Amino acid sequence: MSYIPDLQQAWELLNEYNHEEFHLKHSQIVSHVMGYFAEKLGYGDEKEFWAVVGLLHDLDFEMYPDQHCVKVQEIMAEKDIDPRLIRAVASHGWGICCDIEPEHEMEKVLYATDELTGLIGAAALMRPSKSVQDMEVSSLKKKFKDKKFAQGCSRDVIKNGAEKLGWELDKLFEQTILAMRTIEGM
């Protein structure tokens, strides 16, 4: 019988496959952002599920970067994790490293915000405050347009994610900044 790990179990699983502080921190940020969006979009009863998806989305990336979003499906299936969670985690690699298209709103949020949290984090480090607390959408848009800034953050994925959600980029930027404000310093 498949199961959905709680946040503690997900954290322990993440730590089995990830040891670099950067990856662990990124997963925590995405987890909190996903929980924020679950509440914001009317899925409060599924907040922990959304947060677990965010926490485990890069489970395989550190150990299997060339098999990202493919190996995670094997790992989770072997551990008898619920297929809905496996699909959600894998779908954030759509068009990049797997062919599972985000369909549920939660999957679309993960797809849209994963790269964006990295861009926002990098932009925050460039600010005098080193914080998202005083970050405005206009300053993030400037960084977004600068192709040399945070080159590892795919602008195409962010744009496609906003489009899949049916949102303007400004809305996605604003809501993700607000989500990251709630967790800064944790």
PDB file of C-alpha atoms in Angstrom:
ATOM      1  CA  MET A   1       0.000   0.000   0.000  1.00  0.00           C
ATOM      2  CA  SER A   2       1.580   3.267  -1.070  1.00  0.00           C
ATOM      3  CA  TYR A   3       1.953   6.131   1.363  1.00  0.00           C
ATOM      4  CA  ILE A   4       2.583   9.848   1.475  1.00  0.00           C
ATOM      5  CA  PRO A   5       5.470  10.748   3.787  1.00  0.00           C
ATOM      6  CA  ASP A   6       4.902  13.506   6.310  1.00  0.00           C
ATOM      7  CA  LEU A   7       7.306  16.456   6.383  1.00  0.00           C
ATOM      8  CA  GLN A   8       9.650  14.784   8.876  1.00  0.00           C
ATOM      9  CA  GLN A   9       9.816  11.565   6.856  1.00  0.00           C
ATOM     10  CA  ALA A  10      10.344  13.604   3.679  1.00  0.00           C
ATOM     11  CA  TRP A  11      13.179  15.541   5.341  1.00  0.00           C
ATOM     12  CA  GLU A  12      14.857  12.281   6.390  1.00  0.00           C
ATOM     13  CA  LEU A  13      14.482  10.886   2.859  1.00  0.00           C
ATOM     14  CA  LEU A  14      15.876  14.085   1.347  1.00  0.00           C
ATOM     15  CA  ASN A  15      18.905  13.813   3.624  1.00  0.00           C
ATOM     16  CA  GLU A  16      19.561  10.235   2.481  1.00  0.00           C
ATOM     17  CA  TYR A  17      20.216  11.532  -1.036  1.00  0.00           C
ATOM     18  CA  ASN A  18      21.384  15.111  -0.441  1.00  0.00           C
ATOM     19  CA  HIS A  19      24.230  16.414   1.690  1.00  0.00           C
ATOM     20  CA  GLU A  20      25.122  19.790   0.208  1.00  0.00           C
ATOM     21  CA  GLU A  21      23.740  22.699   2.210  1.00  0.00           C
ATOM     22  CA  PHE A  22      22.717  24.531  -0.958  1.00  0.00           C
ATOM     23  CA  HIS A  23      20.445  21.696  -2.133  1.00  0.00           C
ATOM     24  CA  LEU A  24      18.931  21.172   1.303  1.00  0.00           C
ATOM     25  CA  LYS A  25      18.217  24.892   1.703  1.00  0.00           C
ATOM     26  CA  HIS A  26      16.732  25.157  -1.799  1.00  0.00           C
ATOM     27  CA  SER A  27      14.424  22.224  -1.062  1.00  0.00           C
ATOM     28  CA  GLN A  28      13.289  23.833   2.192  1.00  0.00           C
ATOM     29  CA  ILE A  29      12.579  27.130   0.432  1.00  0.00           C
ATOM     30  CA  VAL A  30      10.566  25.442  -2.316  1.00  0.00           C
ATOM     31  CA  SER A  31       8.700  23.416   0.331  1.00  0.00           C
ATOM     32  CA  HIS A  32       7.678  26.556   2.202  1.00  0.00           C
ATOM     33  CA  VAL A  33       6.739  28.330  -1.026  1.00  0.00           C
ATOM     34  CA  MET A  34       4.555  25.365  -2.018  1.00  0.00           C
ATOM     35  CA  GLY A  35       2.839  25.401   1.385  1.00  0.00           C
ATOM     36  CA  TYR A  36       2.222  29.125   1.015  1.00  0.00           C
ATOM     37  CA  PHE A  37       0.641  28.662  -2.412  1.00  0.00           C
ATOM     38  CA  ALA A  38      -1.497  25.730  -1.190  1.00  0.00           C
ATOM     39  CA  GLU A  39      -3.133  28.050   1.323  1.00  0.00           C
ATOM     40  CA  LYS A  40      -3.267  31.030  -1.032  1.00  0.00           C
ATOM     41  CA  LEU A  41      -4.944  29.056  -3.821  1.00  0.00           C
ATOM     42  CA  GLY A  42      -7.533  27.308  -1.661  1.00  0.00           C
ATOM     43  CA  TYR A  43      -5.807  23.977  -1.048  1.00  0.00           C
ATOM     44  CA  GLY A  44      -5.169  24.528   2.664  1.00  0.00           C
ATOM     45  CA  ASP A  45      -6.276  20.992   3.467  1.00  0.00           C
ATOM     46  CA  GLU A  46      -3.436  19.742   1.237  1.00  0.00           C
ATOM     47  CA  LYS A  47      -0.785  22.164   2.515  1.00  0.00           C
ATOM     48  CA  GLU A  48       1.466  19.436   3.913  1.00  0.00           C
ATOM     49  CA  PHE A  49       1.223  17.400   0.697  1.00  0.00           C
ATOM     50  CA  TRP A  50       2.211  20.450  -1.353  1.00  0.00           C
ATOM     51  CA  ALA A  51       5.074  21.148   1.073  1.00  0.00           C
ATOM     52  CA  VAL A  52       6.295  17.531   0.843  1.00  0.00           C
ATOM     53  CA  VAL A  53       6.258  17.761  -2.955  1.00  0.00           C
ATOM     54  CA  GLY A  54       8.358  20.924  -2.707  1.00  0.00           C
ATOM     55  CA  LEU A  55      10.757  19.340  -0.243  1.00  0.00           C
ATOM     56  CA  LEU A  56      11.328  16.246  -2.374  1.00  0.00           C
ATOM     57  CA  HIS A  57      11.282  17.840  -5.836  1.00  0.00           C
ATOM     58  CA  ASP A  58      15.080  17.630  -6.261  1.00  0.00           C
ATOM     59  CA  LEU A  59      15.552  14.400  -4.278  1.00  0.00           C
ATOM     60  CA  ASP A  60      17.637  12.831  -7.047  1.00  0.00           C
ATOM     61  CA  PHE A  61      19.441  15.925  -8.314  1.00  0.00           C
ATOM     62  CA  GLU A  62      22.568  15.837  -6.165  1.00  0.00           C
ATOM     63  CA  MET A  63      23.342  12.136  -6.675  1.00  0.00           C
ATOM     64  CA  TYR A  64      21.889  11.665 -10.164  1.00  0.00           C
ATOM     65  CA  PRO A  65      22.026  15.026 -11.982  1.00  0.00           C
ATOM     66  CA  ASP A  66      22.034  13.334 -15.397  1.00  0.00           C
ATOM     67  CA  GLN A  67      18.916  11.328 -14.496  1.00  0.00           C
ATOM     68  CA  HIS A  68      17.055  14.124 -12.678  1.00  0.00           C
ATOM     69  CA  CYS A  69      13.278  13.595 -12.518  1.00  0.00           C
ATOM     70  CA  VAL A  70      13.746  10.068 -13.858  1.00  0.00           C
ATOM     71  CA  LYS A  71      15.719   8.478 -11.032  1.00  0.00           C
ATOM     72  CA  VAL A  72      13.434  10.084  -8.431  1.00  0.00           C
ATOM     73  CA  GLN A  73      10.533   8.079  -9.838  1.00  0.00           C
ATOM     74  CA  GLU A  74      12.468   4.837  -9.294  1.00  0.00           C
ATOM     75  CA  ILE A  75      13.583   5.816  -5.792  1.00  0.00           C
ATOM     76  CA  MET A  76      10.086   6.762  -4.695  1.00  0.00           C
ATOM     77  CA  ALA A  77       8.432   3.730  -6.312  1.00  0.00           C
ATOM     78  CA  GLU A  78      10.887   1.422  -4.494  1.00  0.00           C
ATOM     79  CA  LYS A  79       9.869   3.113  -1.230  1.00  0.00           C
ATOM     80  CA  ASP A  80       6.178   2.626  -2.118  1.00  0.00           C
ATOM     81  CA  ILE A  81       5.450   6.364  -2.135  1.00  0.00           C
ATOM     82  CA  ASP A  82       2.073   7.435  -3.484  1.00  0.00           C
ATOM     83  CA  PRO A  83       2.081   7.716  -7.302  1.00  0.00           C
ATOM     84  CA  ARG A  84       0.445  11.166  -7.103  1.00  0.00           C
ATOM     85  CA  LEU A  85       3.475  12.481  -5.203  1.00  0.00           C
ATOM     86  CA  ILE A  86       5.886  10.783  -7.620  1.00  0.00           C
ATOM     87  CA  ARG A  87       4.141  12.333 -10.603  1.00  0.00           C
ATOM     88  CA  ALA A  88       4.036  15.786  -9.018  1.00  0.00           C
ATOM     89  CA  VAL A  89       7.751  15.742  -8.194  1.00  0.00           C
ATOM     90  CA  ALA A  90       8.757  14.485 -11.640  1.00  0.00           C
ATOM     91  CA  SER A  91       6.538  16.974 -13.486  1.00  0.00           C
ATOM     92  CA  HIS A  92       8.720  19.942 -12.562  1.00  0.00           C
ATOM     93  CA  GLY A  93      11.268  18.634 -15.055  1.00  0.00           C
ATOM     94  CA  TRP A  94       8.806  18.753 -17.961  1.00  0.00           C
ATOM     95  CA  GLY A  95      10.459  19.709 -21.220  1.00  0.00           C
ATOM     96  CA  ILE A  96      13.891  19.658 -19.600  1.00  0.00           C
ATOM     97  CA  CYS A  97      14.583  16.164 -18.331  1.00  0.00           C
ATOM     98  CA  CYS A  98      11.244  14.329 -18.426  1.00  0.00           C
ATOM     99  CA  ASP A  99       8.023  14.273 -20.412  1.00  0.00           C
ATOM    100  CA  ILE A 100       5.496  14.417 -17.548  1.00  0.00           C
ATOM    101  CA  GLU A 101       3.582  17.632 -18.146  1.00  0.00           C
ATOM    102  CA  PRO A 102       2.339  19.541 -15.083  1.00  0.00           C
ATOM    103  CA  GLU A 103      -1.458  19.266 -15.037  1.00  0.00           C
ATOM    104  CA  HIS A 104      -2.706  19.842 -11.490  1.00  0.00           C
ATOM    105  CA  GLU A 105      -2.440  23.402 -10.205  1.00  0.00           C
ATOM    106  CA  MET A 106       0.061  22.199  -7.599  1.00  0.00           C
ATOM    107  CA  GLU A 107       2.309  20.749 -10.297  1.00  0.00           C
ATOM    108  CA  LYS A 108       2.102  23.983 -12.263  1.00  0.00           C
ATOM    109  CA  VAL A 109       3.061  26.007  -9.180  1.00  0.00           C
ATOM    110  CA  LEU A 110       6.082  23.782  -8.566  1.00  0.00           C
ATOM    111  CA  TYR A 111       7.129  24.048 -12.207  1.00  0.00           C
ATOM    112  CA  ALA A 112       6.751  27.848 -12.167  1.00  0.00           C
ATOM    113  CA  THR A 113       8.366  28.580  -8.799  1.00  0.00           C
ATOM    114  CA  ASP A 114      11.304  26.162  -8.627  1.00  0.00           C
ATOM    115  CA  GLU A 115      13.563  28.195 -10.916  1.00  0.00           C
ATOM    116  CA  LEU A 116      12.029  31.474  -9.743  1.00  0.00           C
ATOM    117  CA  THR A 117      12.959  30.891  -6.088  1.00  0.00           C
ATOM    118  CA  GLY A 118      16.575  30.590  -7.203  1.00  0.00           C
ATOM    119  CA  LEU A 119      16.384  33.820  -9.165  1.00  0.00           C
ATOM    120  CA  ILE A 120      14.746  35.653  -6.254  1.00  0.00           C
ATOM    121  CA  GLY A 121      17.331  34.276  -3.829  1.00  0.00           C
ATOM    122  CA  ALA A 122      20.193  35.423  -6.055  1.00  0.00           C
ATOM    123  CA  ALA A 123      18.590  38.849  -6.531  1.00  0.00           C
ATOM    124  CA  ALA A 124      18.141  39.214  -2.761  1.00  0.00           C
ATOM    125  CA  LEU A 125      21.851  38.607  -2.211  1.00  0.00           C
ATOM    126  CA  MET A 126      22.627  41.543  -4.520  1.00  0.00           C
ATOM    127  CA  ARG A 127      20.471  43.948  -2.502  1.00  0.00           C
ATOM    128  CA  PRO A 128      22.016  46.130   0.221  1.00  0.00           C
ATOM    129  CA  SER A 129      19.619  44.471   2.702  1.00  0.00           C
ATOM    130  CA  LYS A 130      20.454  40.958   1.395  1.00  0.00           C
ATOM    131  CA  SER A 131      16.727  40.332   1.872  1.00  0.00           C
ATOM    132  CA  VAL A 132      13.474  39.729   0.008  1.00  0.00           C
ATOM    133  CA  GLN A 133      11.636  41.819   2.609  1.00  0.00           C
ATOM    134  CA  ASP A 134      12.184  45.028   0.646  1.00  0.00           C
ATOM    135  CA  MET A 135      12.313  43.492  -2.841  1.00  0.00           C
ATOM    136  CA  GLU A 136       9.887  44.913  -5.383  1.00  0.00           C
ATOM    137  CA  VAL A 137       8.624  43.229  -8.536  1.00  0.00           C
ATOM    138  CA  SER A 138      10.226  45.983 -10.647  1.00  0.00           C
ATOM    139  CA  SER A 139      13.726  45.205  -9.349  1.00  0.00           C
ATOM    140  CA  LEU A 140      13.196  41.467  -9.874  1.00  0.00           C
ATOM    141  CA  LYS A 141      12.062  42.137 -13.449  1.00  0.00           C
ATOM    142  CA  LYS A 142      15.358  43.924 -14.135  1.00  0.00           C
ATOM    143  CA  LYS A 143      17.304  40.902 -12.901  1.00  0.00           C
ATOM    144  CA  PHE A 144      15.025  38.596 -14.898  1.00  0.00           C
ATOM    145  CA  LYS A 145      15.754  40.517 -18.109  1.00  0.00           C
ATOM    146  CA  ASP A 146      19.525  40.438 -17.477  1.00  0.00           C
ATOM    147  CA  LYS A 147      20.478  37.129 -19.112  1.00  0.00           C
ATOM    148  CA  LYS A 148      23.920  37.207 -17.472  1.00  0.00           C
ATOM    149  CA  PHE A 149      22.436  37.348 -13.974  1.00  0.00           C
ATOM    150  CA  ALA A 150      21.796  33.946 -12.331  1.00  0.00           C
ATOM    151  CA  GLN A 151      22.290  32.189 -15.655  1.00  0.00           C
ATOM    152  CA  GLY A 152      21.350  28.825 -14.162  1.00  0.00           C
ATOM    153  CA  CYS A 153      17.768  29.983 -13.594  1.00  0.00           C
ATOM    154  CA  SER A 154      15.818  29.274 -16.770  1.00  0.00           C
ATOM    155  CA  ARG A 155      13.773  32.262 -17.826  1.00  0.00           C
ATOM    156  CA  ASP A 156      11.913  30.071 -20.312  1.00  0.00           C
ATOM    157  CA  VAL A 157      10.759  27.690 -17.579  1.00  0.00           C
ATOM    158  CA  ILE A 158       9.616  30.626 -15.441  1.00  0.00           C
ATOM    159  CA  LYS A 159       7.712  32.148 -18.383  1.00  0.00           C
ATOM    160  CA  ASN A 160       6.199  28.779 -19.333  1.00  0.00           C
ATOM    161  CA  GLY A 161       5.212  28.214 -15.709  1.00  0.00           C
ATOM    162  CA  ALA A 162       3.388  31.533 -15.490  1.00  0.00           C
ATOM    163  CA  GLU A 163       1.657  30.741 -18.771  1.00  0.00           C
ATOM    164  CA  LYS A 164       0.586  27.273 -17.564  1.00  0.00           C
ATOM    165  CA  LEU A 165      -0.923  28.912 -14.479  1.00  0.00           C
ATOM    166  CA  GLY A 166      -2.640  31.520 -16.628  1.00  0.00           C
ATOM    167  CA  TRP A 167      -0.836  34.290 -14.735  1.00  0.00           C
ATOM    168  CA  GLU A 168       1.077  37.354 -15.854  1.00  0.00           C
ATOM    169  CA  LEU A 169       4.768  37.216 -14.923  1.00  0.00           C
ATOM    170  CA  ASP A 170       4.241  40.132 -12.524  1.00  0.00           C
ATOM    171  CA  LYS A 171       1.687  38.125 -10.536  1.00  0.00           C
ATOM    172  CA  LEU A 172       3.980  35.103 -10.350  1.00  0.00           C
ATOM    173  CA  PHE A 173       6.895  37.328  -9.265  1.00  0.00           C
ATOM    174  CA  GLU A 174       4.838  39.164  -6.664  1.00  0.00           C
ATOM    175  CA  GLN A 175       3.288  36.056  -5.134  1.00  0.00           C
ATOM    176  CA  THR A 176       6.590  34.168  -5.005  1.00  0.00           C
ATOM    177  CA  ILE A 177       8.344  37.136  -3.384  1.00  0.00           C
ATOM    178  CA  LEU A 178       5.545  37.285  -0.797  1.00  0.00           C
ATOM    179  CA  ALA A 179       5.875  33.556  -0.189  1.00  0.00           C
ATOM    180  CA  MET A 180       9.629  33.861   0.322  1.00  0.00           C
ATOM    181  CA  ARG A 181       9.157  36.792   2.705  1.00  0.00           C
ATOM    182  CA  THR A 182       7.238  34.513   5.059  1.00  0.00           C
ATOM    183  CA  ILE A 183      10.188  32.160   5.481  1.00  0.00           C
ATOM    184  CA  GLU A 184      13.209  34.399   5.284  1.00  0.00           C
ATOM    185  CA  GLY A 185      15.519  33.844   8.217  1.00  0.00           C
ATOM    186  CA  MET A 186      14.122  30.402   9.050  1.00  0.00           C
TER     187      MET A 186
END
